[in-house]
PDB file of C-alpha atoms in Angstrom:
ATOM      1  CA  UNK P  30      95.254 106.516  96.716  1.00  0.00           C
ATOM      2  CA  UNK P  31      95.797 102.718  97.031  1.00  0.00           C
ATOM      3  CA  UNK P  32      93.050 100.519  95.838  1.00  0.00           C
ATOM      4  CA  UNK P  33      90.822  99.107  98.515  1.00  0.00           C
ATOM      5  CA  UNK P  34      88.068  97.466  96.486  1.00  0.00           C
ATOM      6  CA  UNK P  35      88.383  94.835  93.795  1.00  0.00           C
ATOM      7  CA  UNK P  36      85.427  93.082  92.136  1.00  0.00           C
ATOM      8  CA  UNK P  37      85.626  89.667  90.467  1.00  0.00           C
ATOM      9  CA  UNK P  38      83.521  89.221  87.257  1.00  0.00           C
ATOM     10  CA  UNK P  39      83.101  85.821  85.502  1.00  0.00           C
ATOM     11  CA  UNK P  40      84.753  86.082  82.148  1.00  0.00           C
ATOM     12  CA  UNK P  41      81.788  84.391  80.441  1.00  0.00           C
ATOM     13  CA  UNK P  42      79.462  87.156  81.532  1.00  0.00           C
ATOM     14  CA  UNK P  43      80.325  90.053  79.188  1.00  0.00           C
ATOM     15  CA  UNK P  44      77.030  91.692  80.160  1.00  0.00           C
ATOM     16  CA  UNK P  45      78.539  92.454  83.578  1.00  0.00           C
ATOM     17  CA  UNK P  46      81.812  93.921  82.534  1.00  0.00           C
ATOM     18  CA  UNK P  47      80.678  97.477  82.060  1.00  0.00           C
ATOM     19  CA  UNK P  48      78.501  97.261  85.059  1.00  0.00           C
ATOM     20  CA  UNK P  49      81.556  96.161  87.138  1.00  0.00           C
ATOM     21  CA  UNK P  50      83.595  99.039  85.694  1.00  0.00           C
ATOM     22  CA  UNK P  51      80.846 101.425  86.851  1.00  0.00           C
ATOM     23  CA  UNK P  52      80.366  99.781  90.366  1.00  0.00           C
ATOM     24  CA  UNK P  53      82.823 101.978  92.179  1.00  0.00           C
ATOM     25  CA  UNK P  54      85.431  99.216  92.392  1.00  0.00           C
ATOM     26  CA  UNK P  55      89.050 100.387  92.173  1.00  0.00           C
ATOM     27  CA  UNK P  56      90.038  97.157  90.386  1.00  0.00           C
ATOM     28  CA  UNK P  57      87.909  94.980  88.118  1.00  0.00           C
ATOM     29  CA  UNK P  58      89.104  91.297  87.931  1.00  0.00           C
ATOM     30  CA  UNK P  59      87.883  89.501  84.826  1.00  0.00           C
ATOM     31  CA  UNK P  60      88.024  85.819  85.974  1.00  0.00           C
ATOM     32  CA  UNK P  61      88.885  83.033  83.568  1.00  0.00           C
ATOM     33  CA  UNK P  62      89.561  80.491  86.242  1.00  0.00           C
ATOM     34  CA  UNK P  63      87.196  79.332  89.037  1.00  0.00           C
ATOM     35  CA  UNK P  64      84.111  81.388  87.947  1.00  0.00           C
ATOM     36  CA  UNK P  65      84.006  79.858  84.481  1.00  0.00           C
ATOM     37  CA  UNK P  66      83.149  76.234  83.607  1.00  0.00           C
ATOM     38  CA  UNK P  67      85.564  74.271  81.574  1.00  0.00           C
ATOM     39  CA  UNK P  68      83.209  74.270  78.498  1.00  0.00           C
ATOM     40  CA  UNK P  69      82.924  77.964  78.520  1.00  0.00           C
ATOM     41  CA  UNK P  70      86.636  78.962  79.058  1.00  0.00           C
ATOM     42  CA  UNK P  71      87.381  79.546  75.333  1.00  0.00           C
ATOM     43  CA  UNK P  72      84.357  81.771  74.807  1.00  0.00           C
ATOM     44  CA  UNK P  73      85.203  83.623  78.112  1.00  0.00           C
ATOM     45  CA  UNK P  74      88.744  84.460  76.813  1.00  0.00           C
ATOM     46  CA  UNK P  75      87.254  85.845  73.653  1.00  0.00           C
ATOM     47  CA  UNK P  76      84.701  87.991  75.545  1.00  0.00           C
ATOM     48  CA  UNK P  77      87.596  89.312  77.908  1.00  0.00           C
ATOM     49  CA  UNK P  78      89.981  90.134  75.132  1.00  0.00           C
ATOM     50  CA  UNK P  79      87.238  91.778  73.028  1.00  0.00           C
ATOM     51  CA  UNK P  80      86.355  94.031  75.989  1.00  0.00           C
ATOM     52  CA  UNK P  81      89.942  94.897  76.738  1.00  0.00           C
ATOM     53  CA  UNK P  82      90.543  95.983  73.091  1.00  0.00           C
ATOM     54  CA  UNK P  83      87.462  98.199  73.110  1.00  0.00           C
ATOM     55  CA  UNK P  84      87.595  99.897  76.541  1.00  0.00           C
ATOM     56  CA  UNK P  85      89.025 103.278  77.281  1.00  0.00           C
ATOM     57  CA  UNK P  86      89.443 104.700  80.710  1.00  0.00           C
ATOM     58  CA  UNK P  87      87.829 103.431  83.913  1.00  0.00           C
ATOM     59  CA  UNK P  88      89.264 101.536  86.825  1.00  0.00           C
ATOM     60  CA  UNK P  89      92.317  99.342  86.897  1.00  0.00           C
ATOM     61  CA  UNK P  90      91.609  95.938  85.249  1.00  0.00           C
ATOM     62  CA  UNK P  91      93.210  92.556  86.084  1.00  0.00           C
ATOM     63  CA  UNK P  92      92.666  89.077  84.538  1.00  0.00           C
ATOM     64  CA  UNK P  93      92.840  85.951  86.429  1.00  0.00           C
ATOM     65  CA  UNK P  94      94.198  83.294  84.226  1.00  0.00           C
ATOM     66  CA  UNK P  95      94.155  79.630  84.541  1.00  0.00           C
ATOM     67  CA  UNK P  96      97.149  77.363  85.622  1.00  0.00           C
ATOM     68  CA  UNK P  97      99.339  76.651  82.692  1.00  0.00           C
ATOM     69  CA  UNK P  98      97.196  78.445  80.228  1.00  0.00           C
ATOM     70  CA  UNK P  99      99.976  80.328  78.345  1.00  0.00           C
ATOM     71  CA  UNK P 100      97.568  81.076  75.444  1.00  0.00           C
ATOM     72  CA  UNK P 101      95.426  83.184  77.846  1.00  0.00           C
ATOM     73  CA  UNK P 102      98.450  85.328  78.851  1.00  0.00           C
ATOM     74  CA  UNK P 103      99.477  85.787  75.134  1.00  0.00           C
ATOM     75  CA  UNK P 104      95.897  86.767  74.121  1.00  0.00           C
ATOM     76  CA  UNK P 105      95.672  89.382  77.010  1.00  0.00           C
ATOM     77  CA  UNK P 106      99.005  90.731  76.029  1.00  0.00           C
ATOM     78  CA  UNK P 107      97.965  90.896  72.310  1.00  0.00           C
ATOM     79  CA  UNK P 108      95.167  93.224  73.134  1.00  0.00           C
ATOM     80  CA  UNK P 109      97.647  96.009  73.864  1.00  0.00           C
ATOM     81  CA  UNK P 110      95.701  96.747  77.229  1.00  0.00           C
ATOM     82  CA  UNK P 111      97.663  97.410  80.335  1.00  0.00           C
ATOM     83  CA  UNK P 112      95.826  94.810  82.332  1.00  0.00           C
ATOM     84  CA  UNK P 113      97.329  93.017  85.174  1.00  0.00           C
ATOM     85  CA  UNK P 114      97.515  89.332  85.368  1.00  0.00           C
ATOM     86  CA  UNK P 115      96.468  87.280  88.516  1.00  0.00           C
ATOM     87  CA  UNK P 116      98.460  84.094  88.571  1.00  0.00           C
ATOM     88  CA  UNK P 117      96.736  81.291  90.494  1.00  0.00           C
ATOM     89  CA  UNK P 118      98.322  78.551  92.642  1.00  0.00           C
ATOM     90  CA  UNK P 119     101.863  80.012  92.655  1.00  0.00           C
ATOM     91  CA  UNK P 120     104.000  77.578  94.836  1.00  0.00           C
ATOM     92  CA  UNK P 121     107.628  78.656  94.020  1.00  0.00           C
ATOM     93  CA  UNK P 122     109.350  81.489  92.193  1.00  0.00           C
ATOM     94  CA  UNK P 123     110.265  78.968  89.435  1.00  0.00           C
ATOM     95  CA  UNK P 124     106.562  78.795  88.513  1.00  0.00           C
ATOM     96  CA  UNK P 125     106.769  82.400  87.293  1.00  0.00           C
ATOM     97  CA  UNK P 126     109.720  82.213  84.773  1.00  0.00           C
ATOM     98  CA  UNK P 127     107.771  81.403  81.622  1.00  0.00           C
ATOM     99  CA  UNK P 128     104.782  83.423  82.794  1.00  0.00           C
ATOM    100  CA  UNK P 129     106.963  86.536  83.298  1.00  0.00           C
ATOM    101  CA  UNK P 130     108.363  86.102  79.837  1.00  0.00           C
ATOM    102  CA  UNK P 131     104.952  85.877  78.230  1.00  0.00           C
ATOM    103  CA  UNK P 132     103.533  88.736  80.187  1.00  0.00           C
ATOM    104  CA  UNK P 133     106.334  90.987  78.881  1.00  0.00           C
ATOM    105  CA  UNK P 134     105.987  93.666  81.607  1.00  0.00           C
ATOM    106  CA  UNK P 135     102.378  93.274  82.583  1.00  0.00           C
ATOM    107  CA  UNK P 136     102.025  93.403  86.344  1.00  0.00           C
ATOM    108  CA  UNK P 137     101.758  90.031  88.000  1.00  0.00           C
ATOM    109  CA  UNK P 138      99.783  89.388  91.185  1.00  0.00           C
ATOM    110  CA  UNK P 139     100.963  85.886  92.559  1.00  0.00           C
ATOM    111  CA  UNK P 140      98.113  84.096  94.358  1.00  0.00           C
ATOM    112  CA  UNK P 141      99.177  82.044  97.392  1.00  0.00           C
ATOM    113  CA  UNK P 142      96.754  79.102  97.671  1.00  0.00           C
ATOM    114  CA  UNK P 143      98.709  76.191  99.184  1.00  0.00           C
ATOM    115  CA  UNK P 144     100.802  75.243 102.151  1.00  0.00           C
ATOM    116  CA  UNK P 145     103.829  75.047  99.831  1.00  0.00           C
ATOM    117  CA  UNK P 146     103.058  78.439  98.356  1.00  0.00           C
ATOM    118  CA  UNK P 147     102.709  79.959 101.872  1.00  0.00           C
ATOM    119  CA  UNK P 148     106.051  78.456 102.811  1.00  0.00           C
ATOM    120  CA  UNK P 149     107.678  80.054  99.731  1.00  0.00           C
ATOM    121  CA  UNK P 150     105.863  83.322 100.013  1.00  0.00           C
ATOM    122  CA  UNK P 151     109.006  85.420 100.602  1.00  0.00           C
ATOM    123  CA  UNK P 152     110.875  83.965  97.680  1.00  0.00           C
ATOM    124  CA  UNK P 153     107.754  84.458  95.469  1.00  0.00           C
ATOM    125  CA  UNK P 154     107.377  88.090  96.582  1.00  0.00           C
ATOM    126  CA  UNK P 155     110.978  88.724  95.698  1.00  0.00           C
ATOM    127  CA  UNK P 156     110.587  87.577  92.083  1.00  0.00           C
ATOM    128  CA  UNK P 157     111.141  90.731  89.930  1.00  0.00           C
ATOM    129  CA  UNK P 158     108.090  90.273  87.951  1.00  0.00           C
ATOM    130  CA  UNK P 159     105.699  90.138  90.907  1.00  0.00           C
ATOM    131  CA  UNK P 160     104.053  93.448  91.770  1.00  0.00           C
ATOM    132  CA  UNK P 161     101.656  92.122  94.478  1.00  0.00           C
ATOM    133  CA  UNK P 162     100.809  88.993  96.510  1.00  0.00           C
ATOM    134  CA  UNK P 163      97.319  87.789  97.243  1.00  0.00           C
ATOM    135  CA  UNK P 164      95.930  85.030  99.415  1.00  0.00           C
ATOM    136  CA  UNK P 165      93.552  82.544  98.009  1.00  0.00           C
ATOM    137  CA  UNK P 166      91.858  81.629 101.305  1.00  0.00           C
ATOM    138  CA  UNK P 167      89.378  79.078 100.223  1.00  0.00           C
ATOM    139  CA  UNK P 168      91.950  77.023  98.318  1.00  0.00           C
ATOM    140  CA  UNK P 169      94.435  77.370 101.123  1.00  0.00           C
ATOM    141  CA  UNK P 170      91.823  76.197 103.765  1.00  0.00           C
ATOM    142  CA  UNK P 171      91.060  73.142 101.587  1.00  0.00           C
ATOM    143  CA  UNK P 172      94.779  72.356 101.428  1.00  0.00           C
ATOM    144  CA  UNK P 173      95.382  72.810 105.160  1.00  0.00           C
ATOM    145  CA  UNK P 174      92.112  71.264 106.140  1.00  0.00           C
ATOM    146  CA  UNK P 175      91.259  74.078 108.444  1.00  0.00           C
ATOM    147  CA  UNK P 176      89.107  77.215 108.417  1.00  0.00           C
ATOM    148  CA  UNK P 177      90.090  78.141 111.965  1.00  0.00           C
ATOM    149  CA  UNK P 178      90.650  81.929 112.487  1.00  0.00           C
ATOM    150  CA  UNK P 179      94.032  81.320 114.034  1.00  0.00           C
ATOM    151  CA  UNK P 180      95.226  79.416 110.944  1.00  0.00           C
ATOM    152  CA  UNK P 181      93.746  82.025 108.550  1.00  0.00           C
ATOM    153  CA  UNK P 182      95.308  84.895 110.538  1.00  0.00           C
ATOM    154  CA  UNK P 183      98.644  83.089 110.512  1.00  0.00           C
ATOM    155  CA  UNK P 184      98.487  82.891 106.688  1.00  0.00           C
ATOM    156  CA  UNK P 185      97.517  86.472 106.335  1.00  0.00           C
ATOM    157  CA  UNK P 186     100.295  87.692 108.430  1.00  0.00           C
ATOM    158  CA  UNK P 187     102.805  85.482 106.635  1.00  0.00           C
ATOM    159  CA  UNK P 188     101.709  86.886 103.306  1.00  0.00           C
ATOM    160  CA  UNK P 189     101.703  90.479 104.577  1.00  0.00           C
ATOM    161  CA  UNK P 190     105.296  90.100 106.024  1.00  0.00           C
ATOM    162  CA  UNK P 191     106.508  88.543 102.716  1.00  0.00           C
ATOM    163  CA  UNK P 192     105.033  91.289 100.625  1.00  0.00           C
ATOM    164  CA  UNK P 193     106.275  94.180 102.767  1.00  0.00           C
ATOM    165  CA  UNK P 194     109.758  92.619 103.078  1.00  0.00           C
ATOM    166  CA  UNK P 195     109.999  92.619  99.309  1.00  0.00           C
ATOM    167  CA  UNK P 196     108.843  96.263  99.073  1.00  0.00           C
ATOM    168  CA  UNK P 197     105.393  95.257  97.709  1.00  0.00           C
ATOM    169  CA  UNK P 198     102.077  96.835  98.985  1.00  0.00           C
ATOM    170  CA  UNK P 199     100.187  95.080 101.733  1.00  0.00           C
ATOM    171  CA  UNK P 200      97.969  92.403 100.219  1.00  0.00           C
ATOM    172  CA  UNK P 201      94.241  92.763  99.853  1.00  0.00           C
ATOM    173  CA  UNK P 202      92.005  90.323 101.755  1.00  0.00           C
ATOM    174  CA  UNK P 203      90.560  87.428  99.850  1.00  0.00           C
ATOM    175  CA  UNK P 204      86.937  87.237  98.901  1.00  0.00           C
ATOM    176  CA  UNK P 205      84.319  86.799 101.652  1.00  0.00           C
ATOM    177  CA  UNK P 206      82.035  84.231 100.000  1.00  0.00           C
ATOM    178  CA  UNK P 207      78.859  84.718 102.033  1.00  0.00           C
ATOM    179  CA  UNK P 208      77.341  87.497  99.936  1.00  0.00           C
ATOM    180  CA  UNK P 209      74.314  88.132 102.061  1.00  0.00           C
ATOM    181  CA  UNK P 210      76.196  88.323 105.291  1.00  0.00           C
ATOM    182  CA  UNK P 211      77.332  91.892 105.322  1.00  0.00           C
ATOM    183  CA  UNK P 212      77.919  92.061 109.061  1.00  0.00           C
ATOM    184  CA  UNK P 213      80.127  88.974 108.741  1.00  0.00           C
ATOM    185  CA  UNK P 214      81.908  90.639 105.919  1.00  0.00           C
ATOM    186  CA  UNK P 215      82.463  93.768 107.995  1.00  0.00           C
ATOM    187  CA  UNK P 216      83.750  91.909 111.054  1.00  0.00           C
ATOM    188  CA  UNK P 217      86.144  89.772 109.078  1.00  0.00           C
ATOM    189  CA  UNK P 218      87.458  92.863 107.149  1.00  0.00           C
ATOM    190  CA  UNK P 219      87.939  94.782 110.369  1.00  0.00           C
ATOM    191  CA  UNK P 220      90.061  91.818 111.682  1.00  0.00           C
ATOM    192  CA  UNK P 221      92.046  91.861 108.440  1.00  0.00           C
ATOM    193  CA  UNK P 222      92.559  95.512 108.617  1.00  0.00           C
ATOM    194  CA  UNK P 223      93.805  95.276 112.137  1.00  0.00           C
ATOM    195  CA  UNK P 224      96.375  92.753 110.963  1.00  0.00           C
ATOM    196  CA  UNK P 225      97.765  95.196 108.440  1.00  0.00           C
ATOM    197  CA  UNK P 226      96.169  94.102 105.229  1.00  0.00           C
ATOM    198  CA  UNK P 227      94.864  96.808 102.924  1.00  0.00           C
ATOM    199  CA  UNK P 228      91.696  96.323 100.832  1.00  0.00           C
ATOM    200  CA  UNK P 229      89.530  93.389  99.845  1.00  0.00           C
ATOM    201  CA  UNK P 230      88.294  91.550  96.706  1.00  0.00           C
ATOM    202  CA  UNK P 231      84.662  91.052  96.366  1.00  0.00           C
ATOM    203  CA  UNK P 232      82.260  88.900  94.325  1.00  0.00           C
ATOM    204  CA  UNK P 233      79.178  91.171  94.457  1.00  0.00           C
ATOM    205  CA  UNK P 234      78.863  94.927  94.176  1.00  0.00           C
ATOM    206  CA  UNK P 235      76.862  95.066  97.404  1.00  0.00           C
ATOM    207  CA  UNK P 236      80.078  94.141  99.267  1.00  0.00           C
ATOM    208  CA  UNK P 237      81.997  97.132  98.032  1.00  0.00           C
ATOM    209  CA  UNK P 238      80.570  99.863 100.275  1.00  0.00           C
ATOM    210  CA  UNK P 239      81.294  97.773 103.472  1.00  0.00           C
ATOM    211  CA  UNK P 240      84.860  97.208 102.391  1.00  0.00           C
ATOM    212  CA  UNK P 241      85.426 100.874 101.528  1.00  0.00           C
ATOM    213  CA  UNK P 242      83.915 101.975 104.897  1.00  0.00           C
ATOM    214  CA  UNK P 243      86.102  99.703 106.921  1.00  0.00           C
ATOM    215  CA  UNK P 244      89.321 100.806 105.268  1.00  0.00           C
ATOM    216  CA  UNK P 245      88.392 104.557 105.384  1.00  0.00           C
ATOM    217  CA  UNK P 246      90.386 106.316 108.275  1.00  0.00           C
ATOM    218  CA  UNK P 247      88.251 107.173 111.194  1.00  0.00           C
ATOM    219  CA  UNK P 248      88.053 110.874 112.314  1.00  0.00           C
ATOM    220  CA  UNK P 249      90.301 109.946 115.306  1.00  0.00           C
ATOM    221  CA  UNK P 250      92.851 108.317 113.058  1.00  0.00           C
ATOM    222  CA  UNK P 251      92.830 111.333 110.697  1.00  0.00           C
ATOM    223  CA  UNK P 252      93.182 113.786 113.617  1.00  0.00           C
ATOM    224  CA  UNK P 253      96.119 111.813 115.002  1.00  0.00           C
ATOM    225  CA  UNK P 254      97.860 111.708 111.736  1.00  0.00           C
ATOM    226  CA  UNK P 255      97.493 115.352 111.099  1.00  0.00           C
ATOM    227  CA  UNK P 256      98.823 116.056 114.568  1.00  0.00           C
ATOM    228  CA  UNK P 257     101.803 113.733 114.008  1.00  0.00           C
ATOM    229  CA  UNK P 258     102.785 115.316 110.683  1.00  0.00           C
ATOM    230  CA  UNK P 259     102.511 118.778 112.047  1.00  0.00           C
ATOM    231  CA  UNK P 260     104.415 117.978 115.238  1.00  0.00           C
ATOM    232  CA  UNK P 261     107.242 116.370 113.327  1.00  0.00           C
ATOM    233  CA  UNK P 262     107.542 118.923 110.683  1.00  0.00           C
ATOM    234  CA  UNK P 263     110.907 120.044 111.964  1.00  0.00           C
ATOM    235  CA  UNK P 264     112.230 116.574 112.741  1.00  0.00           C
ATOM    236  CA  UNK P 265     113.236 115.056 116.030  1.00  0.00           C
ATOM    237  CA  UNK P 266     110.793 113.974 118.721  1.00  0.00           C
ATOM    238  CA  UNK P 267     107.672 115.754 119.797  1.00  0.00           C
ATOM    239  CA  UNK P 268     104.815 115.405 122.199  1.00  0.00           C
ATOM    240  CA  UNK P 269     101.102 115.636 121.060  1.00  0.00           C
ATOM    241  CA  UNK P 270      98.595 117.594 123.125  1.00  0.00           C
ATOM    242  CA  UNK P 271      97.348 114.374 124.697  1.00  0.00           C
ATOM    243  CA  UNK P 272     100.756 113.599 125.955  1.00  0.00           C
ATOM    244  CA  UNK P 273     101.776 110.957 123.418  1.00  0.00           C
ATOM    245  CA  UNK P 274     105.382 111.036 122.402  1.00  0.00           C
ATOM    246  CA  UNK P 275     105.834 110.643 118.716  1.00  0.00           C
ATOM    247  CA  UNK P 276     109.023 110.389 116.523  1.00  0.00           C
ATOM    248  CA  UNK P 277     109.837 109.976 112.805  1.00  0.00           C
ATOM    249  CA  UNK P 278     109.144 106.254 112.957  1.00  0.00           C
ATOM    250  CA  UNK P 279     105.452 107.146 113.094  1.00  0.00           C
ATOM    251  CA  UNK P 280     105.426 109.455 110.147  1.00  0.00           C
ATOM    252  CA  UNK P 281     104.942 106.447 107.685  1.00  0.00           C
ATOM    253  CA  UNK P 282     101.711 105.355 109.293  1.00  0.00           C
ATOM    254  CA  UNK P 283     100.501 108.993 109.720  1.00  0.00           C
ATOM    255  CA  UNK P 284     101.087 109.746 106.017  1.00  0.00           C
ATOM    256  CA  UNK P 285      99.441 106.540 104.875  1.00  0.00           C
ATOM    257  CA  UNK P 286      96.297 107.481 106.911  1.00  0.00           C
ATOM    258  CA  UNK P 287      96.195 110.856 105.229  1.00  0.00           C
ATOM    259  CA  UNK P 288      96.654 109.379 101.783  1.00  0.00           C
ATOM    260  CA  UNK P 289      93.755 106.957 102.307  1.00  0.00           C
ATOM    261  CA  UNK P 290      91.252 109.756 103.224  1.00  0.00           C
TER     262      UNK P 290
END
């Protein structure tokens, strides 16, 4: 099953690492960047690498490193853990050359957080070391000077198209910062799901159930998918009991729905 919930944890809060791993998140993101004060970054890196060395099992783990902090990538790599790296503020594929070499095969998620990065999203997604794209919506809004829904949706669609054109999974939605506003989280996540994005990052465990509920297929979607797969078992074109004509072009969506159950 594709991951739908990712939880950020500040790298200088090692007391939260195990709690995050037990939260039900599909991915735990240990953050060395925005969530950590400059004075605490060295200690945060030590906490993160110590935990990576000691852990066994559990959800997927990623580490968001700082811009230009090659020593952080080396330190994560030296733990021997298969942790993904989230690379902030990627603006061009050239930004990833040294990073990919240092990562030595660790999966890279390129964060698109500026107008220039958004313009170059297709080239960034095509870089051979990139395994996923993500949109840093707060940074992008600051760069563009706009939080309008139309602007945000345009950015989400551009990153989605860039990812899928490069054969990458649909990006996860960015963090919804208003932790107490679960209805706002639900509405915005539903809008992102309708656009074609898959999953969402969170900054608090209370957001995870809402995200998971939104991305769970509805009974109607599941019934449709089962009917499509059954109808097209022999290939060709078929008609569902409700009169909808279906063809093999619809199999991909149907199978994705059934996989997400």
